């Protein structure tokens, strides 16, 4: 397989994955829709930091060891599931406590402060605590590495393609969320958004805990 063919084929696979609504989409939309563009971009870059680390570790063969170890995978899966359930439950709790999402905005942003750095920490942690990202890379990345190329260098190049697609799609999501910002100035609308997002995040955590 030629390098150019591998890059385009991998881009198609991860592009479809990126466009599929999921946890990352929910986090980015929710943060940016509330008007926190700085924190939203922090979440985006945090998610891509996690993707880069998963790609690098896979290229080095580390994630293969984790997914091959039943205990290591279970531990990571349960920690990730607990974190997501906690995050979603906290969002839901705050909408009933404060009577207004705006009144609990700083606390309701879940981890860290309302800043770019806080968003980056949240995005990175959410991504790295999802063992399915590691399993995905272990299963998908190696077949796209052409014979005769550096496994690590080519792995990072393919991961960079994934990151680039993720950044472009995130920019589209953040732009779309700006349309919702005026509507979300209403306390009732903010509560509704937080309840939907909190439910989605908690559901992902439960699904992660129950999956094989």
Coordinates of N, CA and C in Angstrom, one line a residue:
X1 N 0.8 -1.2 0.0 CA 0.0 0.0 0.0 C 0.9 1.2 0.0
X2 N 0.6 2.2 -0.9 CA 1.4 3.4 -1.0 C 1.0 4.3 0.2
X3 N 1.9 5.2 0.5 CA 1.6 6.1 1.7 C 0.4 7.0 1.4
X4 N 0.3 7.5 0.2 CA -0.8 8.4 -0.2 C -2.1 7.6 -0.1
X5 N -2.1 6.4 -0.6 CA -3.3 5.6 -0.5 C -3.7 5.3 0.9
X6 N -2.7 5.0 1.8 CA -3.0 4.8 3.2 C -3.6 6.0 3.9
X7 N -3.0 7.2 3.5 CA -3.5 8.4 4.2 C -5.0 8.7 3.8
X8 N -5.3 8.5 2.5 CA -6.7 8.8 2.0 C -7.7 7.8 2.6
X9 N -7.2 6.5 2.6 CA -8.1 5.5 3.2 C -8.4 5.7 4.6
X10 N -7.3 6.0 5.4 CA -7.5 6.2 6.8 C -8.3 7.5 7.1
X11 N -8.2 8.5 6.2 CA -9.0 9.7 6.4 C -10.4 9.4 6.2
X12 N -10.8 8.5 5.3 CA -12.2 8.1 5.1 C -12.7 7.5 6.3
X13 N -12.0 6.5 6.9 CA -12.4 5.8 8.1 C -12.6 6.7 9.3
X14 N -11.6 7.5 9.6 CA -11.7 8.4 10.8 C -12.6 9.5 10.5
X15 N -12.8 9.9 9.2 CA -13.8 11.0 8.9 C -15.2 10.6 9.3
X16 N -15.5 9.3 8.9 CA -16.9 8.8 9.2 C -17.0 8.7 10.8
X17 N -16.0 8.3 11.4 CA -16.0 8.2 12.9 C -16.2 9.6 13.5
X18 N -15.5 10.6 13.0 CA -15.6 11.9 13.5 C -17.0 12.5 13.3
X19 N -17.6 12.2 12.2 CA -18.9 12.8 11.9 C -20.1 12.1 12.7
X20 N -19.8 10.9 13.3 CA -20.8 10.2 14.0 C -21.0 10.9 15.4
X21 N -22.2 11.4 15.7 CA -22.4 12.1 17.0 C -22.0 11.2 18.2
X22 N -21.4 11.8 19.1 CA -20.9 11.1 20.3 C -20.6 12.0 21.4
X23 N -19.8 11.5 22.4 CA -19.5 12.3 23.6 C -18.8 13.5 23.2
X24 N -17.8 13.5 22.4 CA -17.0 14.7 22.0 C -17.9 15.8 21.4
X25 N -18.8 15.4 20.5 CA -19.8 16.3 19.9 C -20.6 17.0 21.0
X26 N -21.1 16.2 22.0 CA -21.9 16.8 23.0 C -21.2 17.8 23.9
X27 N -19.9 17.5 24.2 CA -19.1 18.4 25.0 C -18.9 19.7 24.3
X28 N -18.5 19.6 23.0 CA -18.1 20.8 22.3 C -19.3 21.6 22.1
X29 N -20.4 21.0 21.7 CA -21.7 21.8 21.4 C -22.1 22.5 22.7
X30 N -22.1 21.8 23.8 CA -22.7 22.4 25.0 C -21.8 23.5 25.5
X31 N -20.5 23.4 25.5 CA -19.6 24.4 25.9 C -19.7 25.7 25.0
X32 N -19.6 25.5 23.7 CA -19.6 26.6 22.8 C -21.0 27.3 22.7
X33 N -22.1 26.5 22.9 CA -23.4 27.1 22.8 C -23.7 28.0 24.0
X34 N -23.0 27.8 25.1 CA -23.1 28.7 26.2 C -22.3 30.0 26.1
X35 N -21.6 30.1 25.0 CA -20.9 31.3 24.7 C -19.4 31.3 25.2
X36 N -19.0 30.1 25.6 CA -17.6 30.0 26.1 C -16.7 29.5 25.0
X37 N -16.4 30.3 24.1 CA -15.6 29.9 22.9 C -14.2 29.5 23.3
X38 N -13.6 30.2 24.3 CA -12.2 29.9 24.7 C -12.2 28.5 25.3
X39 N -13.1 28.3 26.2 CA -13.1 26.9 26.9 C -13.5 25.9 25.9
X40 N -14.4 26.2 24.9 CA -14.8 25.2 23.9 C -13.6 24.8 23.1
X41 N -12.7 25.7 22.7 CA -11.5 25.4 21.9 C -10.5 24.6 22.8
X42 N -10.6 24.9 24.1 CA -9.7 24.1 25.1 C -10.2 22.7 25.1
X43 N -11.5 22.5 25.1 CA -12.0 21.1 25.1 C -11.6 20.4 23.8
X44 N -11.7 21.1 22.6 CA -11.3 20.6 21.3 C -9.9 20.1 21.3
X45 N -9.0 21.0 21.8 CA -7.6 20.7 21.7 C -7.2 19.6 22.8
X46 N -8.0 19.6 23.9 CA -7.8 18.5 24.8 C -8.1 17.2 24.2
X47 N -9.3 17.1 23.5 CA -9.7 15.9 22.8 C -8.6 15.4 21.8
X48 N -8.1 16.4 21.1 CA -7.1 16.1 20.1 C -5.7 15.7 20.7
X49 N -5.4 16.3 21.9 CA -4.3 15.8 22.7 C -4.4 14.4 23.0
X50 N -5.6 14.0 23.5 CA -5.8 12.6 23.8 C -5.7 11.7 22.6
X51 N -6.2 12.2 21.5 CA -6.1 11.4 20.2 C -4.6 11.2 19.8
X52 N -3.8 12.3 20.0 CA -2.4 12.2 19.7 C -1.7 11.2 20.6
X53 N -2.0 11.2 21.8 CA -1.4 10.3 22.8 C -1.8 8.8 22.5
X54 N -3.1 8.6 22.2 CA -3.5 7.3 21.8 C -2.8 6.8 20.5
X55 N -2.6 7.7 19.5 CA -1.9 7.3 18.3 C -0.5 7.0 18.6
X56 N 0.2 7.8 19.4 CA 1.6 7.6 19.7 C 1.8 6.3 20.5
X57 N 1.0 6.1 21.5 CA 1.1 4.9 22.3 C 0.8 3.6 21.4
X58 N -0.1 3.7 20.5 CA -0.4 2.6 19.6 C 0.8 2.3 18.7
X59 N 1.4 3.4 18.2 CA 2.5 3.2 17.3 C 3.7 2.6 18.0
X60 N 3.8 2.8 19.3 CA 4.8 2.2 20.1 C 4.5 0.8 20.6
X61 N 3.2 0.4 20.4 CA 2.8 -0.9 20.9 C 2.3 -0.9 22.3
X62 N 2.2 0.2 23.0 CA 1.8 0.3 24.4 C 0.3 -0.1 24.6
X63 N -0.5 0.5 23.7 CA -2.0 0.3 23.9 C -2.3 -1.2 23.6
X64 N -1.5 -1.8 22.8 CA -1.8 -3.3 22.5 C -1.6 -4.1 23.8
X65 N -0.7 -3.7 24.6 CA -0.4 -4.4 25.9 C -1.6 -4.1 26.8
X66 N -2.1 -2.9 26.8 CA -3.3 -2.6 27.7 C -4.5 -3.4 27.3
X67 N -4.8 -3.3 26.0 CA -6.0 -4.0 25.5 C -5.9 -5.5 25.6
X68 N -4.6 -6.0 25.6 CA -4.4 -7.5 25.7 C -4.5 -7.9 27.2
X69 N -4.3 -7.0 28.1 CA -4.4 -7.3 29.5 C -5.9 -7.0 30.0
X70 N -6.5 -8.1 30.4 CA -7.9 -8.0 30.8 C -8.1 -7.1 32.0
X71 N -7.2 -7.2 33.0 CA -7.3 -6.4 34.2 C -7.1 -4.9 33.9
X72 N -6.0 -4.6 33.1 CA -5.7 -3.2 32.8 C -6.9 -2.6 32.0
X73 N -7.4 -3.3 31.0 CA -8.5 -2.8 30.3 C -9.8 -2.5 31.1
X74 N -10.1 -3.5 32.0 CA -11.2 -3.4 32.9 C -11.1 -2.2 33.8
X75 N -9.8 -2.0 34.3 CA -9.6 -0.9 35.3 C -9.8 0.4 34.6
X76 N -9.2 0.6 33.4 CA -9.4 1.8 32.6 C -10.8 2.0 32.2
X77 N -11.5 1.0 31.9 CA -12.9 1.1 31.5 C -13.8 1.5 32.6
X78 N -13.6 1.0 33.8 CA -14.4 1.3 35.0 C -14.1 2.8 35.5
X79 N -12.8 3.1 35.4 CA -12.5 4.5 35.8 C -13.1 5.5 34.8
X80 N -13.0 5.2 33.5 CA -13.6 6.1 32.6 C -15.1 6.1 32.7
X81 N -15.8 5.0 32.9 CA -17.2 5.0 33.1 C -17.7 5.8 34.3
X82 N -16.9 5.6 35.4 CA -17.3 6.4 36.7 C -17.1 7.9 36.4
X83 N -16.1 8.3 35.7 CA -15.9 9.7 35.5 C -17.0 10.3 34.6
X84 N -17.4 9.6 33.6 CA -18.5 10.0 32.7 C -19.8 10.1 33.5
X85 N -20.1 9.1 34.3 CA -21.4 9.1 35.0 C -21.4 10.2 36.0
X86 N -20.2 10.4 36.7 CA -20.1 11.5 37.7 C -20.3 12.9 37.0
X87 N -19.7 13.1 35.8 CA -19.8 14.3 35.1 C -21.2 14.6 34.7
X88 N -21.9 13.6 34.1 CA -23.3 13.8 33.7 C -24.2 14.0 34.8
X89 N -24.0 13.2 35.9 CA -24.9 13.4 37.1 C -24.7 14.8 37.7
X90 N -23.5 15.3 37.7 CA -23.2 16.6 38.3 C -23.9 17.7 37.5
X91 N -23.9 17.5 36.2 CA -24.6 18.5 35.3 C -26.1 18.5 35.6
X92 N -26.7 17.3 35.7 CA -28.1 17.2 36.0 C -28.4 17.7 37.3
X93 N -27.6 17.4 38.3 CA -27.8 17.9 39.7 C -27.8 19.5 39.7
X94 N -26.9 20.1 39.0 CA -26.8 21.5 39.1 C -28.0 22.2 38.5
X95 N -28.6 21.6 37.5 CA -29.8 22.2 36.8 C -31.0 22.2 37.8
X96 N -31.0 21.3 38.7 CA -32.1 21.3 39.7 C -31.8 22.1 40.9
X97 N -30.5 22.3 41.2 CA -30.1 23.0 42.4 C -30.3 24.5 42.3
X98 N -29.7 25.0 41.2 CA -29.6 26.5 41.1 C -30.9 27.1 40.5
X99 N -31.7 26.3 39.9 CA -32.9 26.9 39.2 C -32.6 27.6 37.9
X100 N -31.2 27.7 37.6 CA -30.8 28.3 36.4 C -29.4 27.8 36.1
X101 N -29.3 27.4 34.9 CA -28.0 26.9 34.4 C -26.9 28.0 34.5
X102 N -27.4 29.3 34.4 CA -26.4 30.4 34.4 C -25.9 30.6 35.8
X103 N -26.7 30.3 36.9 CA -26.3 30.4 38.2 C -25.3 29.4 38.6
X104 N -25.2 28.3 37.9 CA -24.3 27.2 38.3 C -23.3 27.0 37.2
X105 N -23.1 28.0 36.3 CA -22.3 27.8 35.1 C -20.9 27.5 35.4
X106 N -20.3 28.3 36.4 CA -18.9 28.0 36.7 C -18.7 26.6 37.3
X107 N -19.6 26.3 38.3 CA -19.5 25.0 38.9 C -19.9 23.9 37.9
X108 N -20.9 24.2 37.1 CA -21.4 23.2 36.2 C -20.5 22.9 35.0
X109 N -19.4 23.5 34.9 CA -18.5 23.2 33.8 C -17.6 22.0 34.2
X110 N -18.0 21.4 35.3 CA -17.6 20.1 35.6 C -16.2 19.9 36.2
X111 N -15.2 20.3 35.4 CA -13.8 20.1 35.9 C -13.0 21.4 35.6
X112 N -12.3 21.9 36.6 CA -11.5 23.0 36.4 C -12.3 24.3 36.3
X113 N -11.6 25.4 36.0 CA -12.3 26.7 35.9 C -12.8 26.9 34.5
X114 N -13.6 28.1 34.4 CA -14.2 28.4 33.1 C -13.1 29.1 32.2
X115 N -12.2 28.3 31.7 CA -11.1 28.9 30.9 C -10.6 27.9 29.9
X116 N -9.7 28.4 29.0 CA -9.2 27.5 28.0 C -8.5 26.3 28.6
X117 N -7.7 26.6 29.7 CA -7.0 25.5 30.4 C -7.9 24.5 31.0
X118 N -9.0 25.0 31.6 CA -10.0 24.1 32.2 C -10.6 23.2 31.1
X119 N -10.9 23.8 30.0 CA -11.5 23.0 28.9 C -10.5 22.0 28.4
X120 N -9.2 22.4 28.2 CA -8.2 21.4 27.8 C -8.1 20.2 28.7
X121 N -8.1 20.5 30.0 CA -8.0 19.4 31.0 C -9.2 18.5 30.8
X122 N -10.4 19.1 30.7 CA -11.6 18.2 30.6 C -11.6 17.4 29.3
X123 N -11.2 18.0 28.2 CA -11.2 17.3 26.9 C -10.2 16.2 26.9
X124 N -9.0 16.4 27.5 CA -7.9 15.4 27.5 C -8.3 14.3 28.4
X125 N -8.8 14.6 29.6 CA -9.2 13.5 30.5 C -10.3 12.7 30.0
X126 N -11.3 13.3 29.4 CA -12.4 12.5 28.8 C -12.0 11.6 27.7
X127 N -11.0 12.0 26.9 CA -10.5 11.2 25.8 C -9.7 10.1 26.3
X128 N -8.8 10.4 27.2 CA -7.8 9.4 27.7 C -8.5 8.3 28.6
X129 N -9.6 8.6 29.2 CA -10.3 7.7 30.1 C -11.3 6.8 29.3
X130 N -11.3 7.0 28.0 CA -12.1 6.1 27.1 C -11.3 5.0 26.5
X131 N -11.3 3.8 27.1 CA -10.4 2.7 26.5 C -10.8 2.3 25.1
X132 N -12.0 2.6 24.7 CA -12.4 2.3 23.3 C -11.6 3.0 22.3
X133 N -11.1 4.2 22.7 CA -10.3 4.9 21.7 C -9.0 4.1 21.5
X134 N -8.4 3.6 22.6 CA -7.2 2.8 22.5 C -7.5 1.5 21.7
X135 N -8.6 0.9 22.0 CA -9.0 -0.3 21.2 C -9.2 -0.1 19.8
X136 N -9.8 1.1 19.5 CA -10.0 1.5 18.1 C -8.7 1.6 17.4
X137 N -7.7 2.3 18.0 CA -6.4 2.6 17.4 C -5.7 1.3 17.2
X138 N -5.7 0.4 18.2 CA -5.0 -0.9 18.1 C -5.6 -1.7 16.9
X139 N -6.9 -1.6 16.7 CA -7.5 -2.4 15.6 C -7.4 -1.8 14.2
X140 N -7.4 -0.4 14.2 CA -7.5 0.2 12.9 C -6.2 0.8 12.4
X141 N -5.3 1.3 13.3 CA -4.1 2.0 12.8 C -3.1 1.0 12.1
X142 N -2.7 -0.1 12.7 CA -1.7 -0.9 12.0 C -1.9 -1.4 10.6
X143 N -3.2 -1.7 10.2 CA -3.4 -2.1 8.8 C -3.1 -1.0 7.8
X144 N -3.1 0.2 8.2 CA -2.9 1.3 7.3 C -1.4 1.8 7.2
X145 N -0.6 1.1 8.0 CA 0.9 1.4 7.9 C 1.5 0.6 6.8
X146 N 2.0 1.2 5.7 CA 2.6 0.4 4.6 C 3.9 -0.3 5.1
X147 N 4.1 -1.4 4.5 CA 5.3 -2.2 4.8 C 6.5 -1.4 4.4
X148 N 7.6 -1.5 5.2 CA 8.8 -0.8 4.8 C 8.9 0.6 5.4
X149 N 7.8 1.1 6.0 CA 7.9 2.5 6.6 C 8.1 2.4 8.1
X150 N 8.5 3.5 8.7 CA 8.7 3.6 10.1 C 7.3 3.5 10.8
X151 N 7.2 2.5 11.7 CA 5.9 2.2 12.3 C 5.5 3.5 13.1
X152 N 6.4 4.0 13.9 CA 6.1 5.2 14.7 C 5.8 6.4 13.9
X153 N 6.7 6.7 13.0 CA 6.5 7.9 12.2 C 5.2 7.9 11.3
X154 N 4.9 6.7 10.7 CA 3.7 6.6 9.9 C 2.5 6.6 10.8
X155 N 2.6 6.0 12.0 CA 1.5 6.1 12.9 C 1.1 7.5 13.4
X156 N 2.2 8.3 13.6 CA 1.9 9.7 14.0 C 1.4 10.5 12.8
X157 N 1.8 10.2 11.6 CA 1.3 10.9 10.4 C -0.2 10.6 10.2
X158 N -0.6 9.3 10.4 CA -2.0 8.9 10.3 C -2.8 9.6 11.4
X159 N -2.3 9.6 12.6 CA -3.0 10.2 13.7 C -3.1 11.7 13.4
X160 N -2.2 12.4 12.8 CA -2.3 13.8 12.5 C -3.4 14.0 11.5
X161 N -3.7 13.1 10.6 CA -4.8 13.2 9.7 C -6.1 13.2 10.5
X162 N -6.2 12.3 11.5 CA -7.4 12.2 12.3 C -7.6 13.5 13.1
X163 N -6.5 14.1 13.6 CA -6.6 15.3 14.4 C -7.0 16.5 13.5
X164 N -6.5 16.5 12.3 CA -6.9 17.6 11.4 C -8.4 17.6 11.0
X165 N -8.9 16.4 10.8 CA -10.3 16.2 10.5 C -11.1 16.6 11.7
X166 N -10.6 16.2 12.9 CA -11.3 16.6 14.1 C -11.4 18.1 14.4
X167 N -10.3 18.8 14.1 CA -10.3 20.2 14.2 C -11.2 20.9 13.3
X168 N -11.3 20.5 12.0 CA -12.2 21.1 11.1 C -13.6 20.9 11.5
X169 N -13.9 19.6 11.9 CA -15.3 19.4 12.3 C -15.7 20.1 13.5
X170 N -14.8 20.3 14.5 CA -15.0 21.0 15.7 C -15.3 22.5 15.4
X171 N -14.6 23.0 14.4 CA -14.8 24.4 14.0 C -16.2 24.6 13.5
X172 N -16.7 23.6 12.7 CA -18.1 23.6 12.2 C -19.1 23.6 13.4
X173 N -18.8 22.7 14.4 CA -19.7 22.6 15.5 C -19.8 23.9 16.3
X174 N -18.6 24.5 16.5 CA -18.5 25.7 17.3 C -19.3 26.8 16.6
X175 N -19.1 26.9 15.3 CA -19.8 27.9 14.5 C -21.3 27.7 14.5
X176 N -21.7 26.4 14.5 CA -23.2 26.1 14.6 C -23.7 26.5 15.9
X177 N -22.9 26.3 17.0 CA -23.4 26.5 18.3 C -23.6 28.0 18.6
X178 N -22.9 28.9 17.8 CA -23.1 30.3 18.0 C -24.5 30.7 17.6
X179 N -25.1 30.0 16.7 CA -26.5 30.3 16.3 C -27.5 30.1 17.5
X180 N -27.1 29.1 18.4 CA -28.0 28.8 19.5 C -27.7 29.7 20.7
X181 N -26.7 30.5 20.7 CA -26.3 31.3 21.9 C -27.4 32.2 22.3
X182 N -28.0 33.0 21.4 CA -29.1 33.9 21.8 C -30.2 33.2 22.5
X183 N -30.6 32.0 22.0 CA -31.7 31.3 22.6 C -31.3 30.8 23.9
X184 N -30.0 30.4 24.1 CA -29.6 29.8 25.4 C -29.3 30.9 26.5
X185 N -29.6 32.2 26.1 CA -29.5 33.2 27.2 C -30.7 33.0 28.2
X186 N -31.7 32.3 27.7 CA -32.9 32.1 28.6 C -32.5 31.0 29.6
X187 N -32.7 31.2 30.9 CA -32.4 30.2 31.9 C -33.0 28.8 31.6
X188 N -34.3 28.8 31.2 CA -35.0 27.5 30.9 C -34.3 26.8 29.8
X189 N -33.8 27.5 28.8 CA -33.1 26.9 27.6 C -31.8 26.3 28.1
X190 N -31.1 27.0 29.0 CA -29.8 26.5 29.5 C -30.0 25.2 30.3
X191 N -31.0 25.2 31.1 CA -31.3 24.0 31.9 C -31.6 22.9 31.0
X192 N -32.4 23.1 29.9 CA -32.7 22.0 29.0 C -31.5 21.5 28.3
X193 N -30.6 22.4 27.9 CA -29.3 21.9 27.2 C -28.5 21.1 28.2
X194 N -28.4 21.6 29.4 CA -27.5 20.8 30.4 C -28.2 19.5 30.8
X195 N -29.5 19.4 30.8 CA -30.1 18.1 31.1 C -29.9 17.1 30.0
X196 N -30.1 17.6 28.8 CA -29.8 16.7 27.6 C -28.4 16.3 27.6
X197 N -27.5 17.2 27.7 CA -26.0 16.9 27.6 C -25.6 16.0 28.8
X198 N -26.1 16.3 30.0 CA -25.8 15.5 31.2 C -26.3 14.0 31.0
X199 N -27.5 13.9 30.4 CA -28.1 12.6 30.2 C -27.2 11.8 29.2
X200 N -26.8 12.5 28.1 CA -26.0 11.8 27.1 C -24.7 11.4 27.7
X201 N -24.0 12.2 28.4 CA -22.7 11.9 29.0 C -22.9 10.7 30.0
X202 N -23.8 10.8 30.9 CA -24.0 9.7 31.8 C -24.4 8.4 31.1
X203 N -25.2 8.5 30.0 CA -25.5 7.3 29.3 C -24.3 6.7 28.6
X204 N -23.4 7.5 28.1 CA -22.1 7.0 27.6 C -21.3 6.2 28.7
X205 N -21.4 6.8 29.9 CA -20.6 6.1 31.0 C -21.2 4.8 31.3
X206 N -22.6 4.7 31.4 CA -23.2 3.4 31.7 C -23.0 2.4 30.5
X207 N -23.0 2.9 29.3 CA -22.8 2.0 28.2 C -21.4 1.5 28.2
X208 N -20.4 2.4 28.6 CA -19.0 1.9 28.7 C -18.8 0.9 29.7
X209 N -19.5 1.1 30.9 CA -19.4 0.1 32.0 C -20.0 -1.2 31.6
X210 N -21.1 -1.3 30.8 CA -21.7 -2.5 30.5 C -21.2 -3.2 29.3
X211 N -20.4 -2.5 28.5 CA -19.9 -3.1 27.2 C -18.8 -4.1 27.5
X212 N -18.6 -5.0 26.5 CA -17.5 -5.9 26.6 C -16.3 -5.3 25.9

